[in-house]
mmCIF file of C-alpha atoms in Angstrom:
data_model
loop_
_atom_site.group_PDB
_atom_site.id
_atom_site.type_symbol
_atom_site.label_atom_id
_atom_site.label_comp_id
_atom_site.label_asym_id
_atom_site.label_seq_id
_atom_site.Cartn_x
_atom_site.Cartn_y
_atom_site.Cartn_z
ATOM 1 C CA MET A 12 115.525 29.967 66.112
ATOM 2 C CA PRO A 13 114.016 26.348 65.454
ATOM 3 C CA LYS A 14 112.481 24.618 68.827
ATOM 4 C CA LEU A 15 111.371 21.446 69.983
ATOM 5 C CA VAL A 16 108.459 21.375 71.896
ATOM 6 C CA PHE A 17 107.350 18.456 73.926
ATOM 7 C CA THR A 18 103.819 17.952 73.841
ATOM 8 C CA GLN A 19 102.730 14.987 75.835
ATOM 9 C CA PRO A 20 101.728 16.064 79.767
ATOM 10 C CA GLU A 21 104.637 14.049 81.250
ATOM 11 C CA PHE A 22 106.873 15.970 79.563
ATOM 12 C CA ALA A 23 105.080 19.461 79.999
ATOM 13 C CA ASN A 24 107.475 22.631 79.908
ATOM 14 C CA GLN A 25 110.404 20.818 78.259
ATOM 15 C CA SER A 26 111.483 22.257 74.893
ATOM 16 C CA CYS A 27 114.979 22.224 73.421
ATOM 17 C CA GLU A 28 116.280 25.301 70.702
ATOM 18 C CA LEU A 29 118.313 24.258 67.963
ATOM 19 C CA ARG A 30 120.841 26.232 66.304
ATOM 20 C CA ASP A 31 122.325 25.259 62.547
ATOM 21 C CA GLY A 32 123.985 22.103 62.948
ATOM 22 C CA ALA A 33 123.449 18.140 63.346
ATOM 23 C CA PHE A 34 121.802 16.836 66.616
ATOM 24 C CA THR A 35 121.808 13.241 67.599
ATOM 25 C CA VAL A 36 118.517 11.797 68.938
ATOM 26 C CA GLY A 37 118.155 8.893 71.041
ATOM 27 C CA ARG A 38 118.475 7.021 74.638
ATOM 28 C CA SER A 39 121.693 6.797 74.664
ATOM 29 C CA ARG A 40 124.216 8.911 76.549
ATOM 30 C CA ARG A 41 126.353 9.340 73.185
ATOM 31 C CA ASN A 42 123.322 11.752 71.679
ATOM 32 C CA LEU A 43 123.229 15.420 72.165
ATOM 33 C CA ILE A 44 119.826 15.067 72.517
ATOM 34 C CA ILE A 45 118.697 12.460 75.098
ATOM 35 C CA ILE A 46 115.222 11.206 75.679
ATOM 36 C CA ASP A 47 115.076 8.879 78.445
ATOM 37 C CA GLU A 48 111.856 6.951 77.689
ATOM 38 C CA GLU A 49 111.977 3.196 76.987
ATOM 39 C CA SER A 50 110.166 3.421 73.521
ATOM 40 C CA VAL A 51 113.052 5.518 72.093
ATOM 41 C CA SER A 52 115.829 3.585 70.590
ATOM 42 C CA GLY A 53 119.576 4.210 71.997
ATOM 43 C CA GLU A 54 120.295 5.904 68.393
ATOM 44 C CA HIS A 55 116.963 6.988 67.267
ATOM 45 C CA ALA A 56 117.163 10.120 64.802
ATOM 46 C CA GLN A 57 119.244 12.729 63.547
ATOM 47 C CA LEU A 58 118.087 16.334 63.057
ATOM 48 C CA LEU A 59 119.862 18.618 60.458
ATOM 49 C CA VAL A 60 119.131 22.028 61.061
ATOM 50 C CA TYR A 61 119.935 25.292 58.783
ATOM 51 C CA GLY A 62 117.942 28.290 59.523
ATOM 52 C CA ARG A 63 114.181 27.576 59.149
ATOM 53 C CA GLU A 64 115.181 24.090 57.351
ATOM 54 C CA VAL A 65 114.916 20.807 59.337
ATOM 55 C CA ILE A 66 115.249 17.565 58.478
ATOM 56 C CA VAL A 67 114.831 14.582 60.244
ATOM 57 C CA CYS A 68 117.030 11.199 59.573
ATOM 58 C CA ASP A 69 115.992 7.786 60.628
ATOM 59 C CA ARG A 70 118.843 6.162 62.471
ATOM 60 C CA GLY A 71 117.279 2.420 62.408
ATOM 61 C CA ALA A 72 114.953 3.215 65.268
ATOM 62 C CA ARG A 73 113.010 0.108 66.242
ATOM 63 C CA ASN A 74 109.799 2.194 67.378
ATOM 64 C CA GLY A 75 110.360 4.498 63.901
ATOM 65 C CA ILE A 76 110.033 7.980 63.513
ATOM 66 C CA PHE A 77 106.805 9.804 62.298
ATOM 67 C CA VAL A 78 105.837 13.159 60.737
ATOM 68 C CA ASN A 79 102.505 14.282 61.435
ATOM 69 C CA GLY A 80 101.399 10.844 61.405
ATOM 70 C CA ALA A 81 103.453 9.440 58.773
ATOM 71 C CA ARG A 82 106.470 6.987 58.939
ATOM 72 C CA VAL A 83 109.750 8.012 57.835
ATOM 73 C CA GLN A 84 111.615 5.795 55.745
ATOM 74 C CA ALA A 85 114.953 7.815 55.471
ATOM 75 C CA GLN A 86 114.578 11.497 55.865
ATOM 76 C CA SER A 87 112.032 13.964 55.798
ATOM 77 C CA GLY A 88 111.887 17.578 56.129
ATOM 78 C CA VAL A 89 109.806 18.619 58.935
ATOM 79 C CA ASN A 90 107.719 22.421 58.841
ATOM 80 C CA HIS A 91 106.575 24.854 61.258
ATOM 81 C CA GLY A 92 103.817 23.287 63.549
ATOM 82 C CA GLN A 93 104.620 19.430 62.286
ATOM 83 C CA CYS A 94 104.928 16.753 65.107
ATOM 84 C CA ILE A 95 107.468 14.323 65.201
ATOM 85 C CA ARG A 96 107.195 11.208 67.147
ATOM 86 C CA PHE A 97 110.289 9.326 68.324
ATOM 87 C CA GLY A 98 108.698 5.927 69.518
ATOM 88 C CA ASN A 99 105.958 7.264 71.597
ATOM 89 C CA VAL A 100 107.535 10.696 72.437
ATOM 90 C CA GLU A 101 105.886 13.551 70.416
ATOM 91 C CA VAL A 102 107.397 16.947 70.026
ATOM 92 C CA ARG A 103 106.274 19.781 67.845
ATOM 93 C CA LEU A 104 108.424 21.719 65.888
ATOM 94 C CA ASP A 105 108.219 25.430 66.431
ATOM 95 C CA LEU A 106 110.185 27.766 63.899
ATOM 96 C CA GLY A 107 109.171 31.012 65.540
ATOM 97 C CA PRO A 108 108.828 34.282 63.935
ATOM 98 C CA ILE A 109 110.098 34.715 60.098
ATOM 99 C CA GLU A 110 113.281 36.765 60.419
ATOM 100 C CA GLN A 111 114.737 38.414 57.036
ATOM 101 C CA GLU A 112 115.452 35.349 55.009
ATOM 102 C CA ASP A 113 118.358 35.277 52.792
ATOM 103 C CA SER A 114 117.739 33.467 49.482
ATOM 104 C CA SER A 115 119.994 30.949 49.113
ATOM 105 C CA ASP A 116 120.663 27.286 47.548
ATOM 106 C CA ILE A 117 122.344 26.208 50.582
ATOM 107 C CA THR A 118 120.585 23.233 52.274
ATOM 108 C CA ALA A 119 120.231 21.728 55.814
ATOM 109 C CA ILE A 120 122.243 18.864 54.175
ATOM 110 C CA HIS A 121 125.178 21.151 52.454
ATOM 111 C CA GLU A 122 125.208 22.884 56.052
ATOM 112 C CA PHE A 123 125.728 19.387 57.610
ATOM 113 C CA ARG A 124 128.267 18.527 55.423
ATOM 114 C CA ARG A 125 130.020 21.896 55.644
ATOM 115 C CA PHE A 126 129.444 21.455 59.825
ATOM 116 C CA GLN A 127 131.068 17.844 59.324
ATOM 117 C CA LYS A 128 134.581 19.320 57.502
ATOM 118 C CA ASP A 129 134.937 22.188 60.170
ATOM 119 C CA ALA A 130 136.506 22.005 63.386
ATOM 120 C CA GLY A 131 133.141 20.531 64.983
ATOM 121 C CA GLY A 132 132.449 22.619 67.449
ATOM 122 C CA SER A 133 129.293 24.317 68.609
ATOM 123 C CA PRO A 134 128.222 27.540 67.176
ATOM 124 C CA GLU A 135 128.981 30.303 69.615
ATOM 125 C CA GLY A 136 126.049 30.784 71.879
ATOM 126 C CA ALA A 137 124.714 27.579 70.965
ATOM 127 C CA PRO A 138 122.570 26.065 73.939
ATOM 128 C CA LEU A 139 124.831 23.622 75.852
ATOM 129 C CA PHE A 140 124.376 20.026 74.750
ATOM 130 C CA PRO A 141 123.834 17.319 75.614
ATOM 131 C CA VAL A 142 120.454 17.625 77.064
ATOM 132 C CA THR A 143 118.183 15.232 78.605
ATOM 133 C CA PHE A 144 114.397 14.847 78.614
ATOM 134 C CA ALA A 145 112.735 12.188 80.657
ATOM 135 C CA PRO A 146 108.857 12.087 81.581
ATOM 136 C CA ARG A 147 107.486 13.297 84.941
ATOM 137 C CA LYS A 148 105.441 11.014 87.129
ATOM 138 C CA LEU A 149 101.835 12.808 86.996
#
């Protein structure tokens, strides 16, 4: 299962598993993944997850979104081990061990649209959201 792992010392030992679906990221309490750090916009990004496919979408973030140092203009796929930076906060995408994959034409965007049409609940066994991450004083 995909996981966001915070890489900075002030966020040490903080991570978040991501099941299939859409996850809003930002400082506002309206997001599913809340990053309580002033360089993160209220509505910073959206993550679309389907299996091992993860796409990050910019939601007009003031300080931008970067994948491995390259600024994301609209959206970008993210691969295992790549870093995503929301403002000044950096996370690494860990896709975990490769499980048996189905060959399919379904993509994260396709799955997100299907998810939006459905009732909208979280998948069974999904981590509880919203979840908040804040820097710790060192």
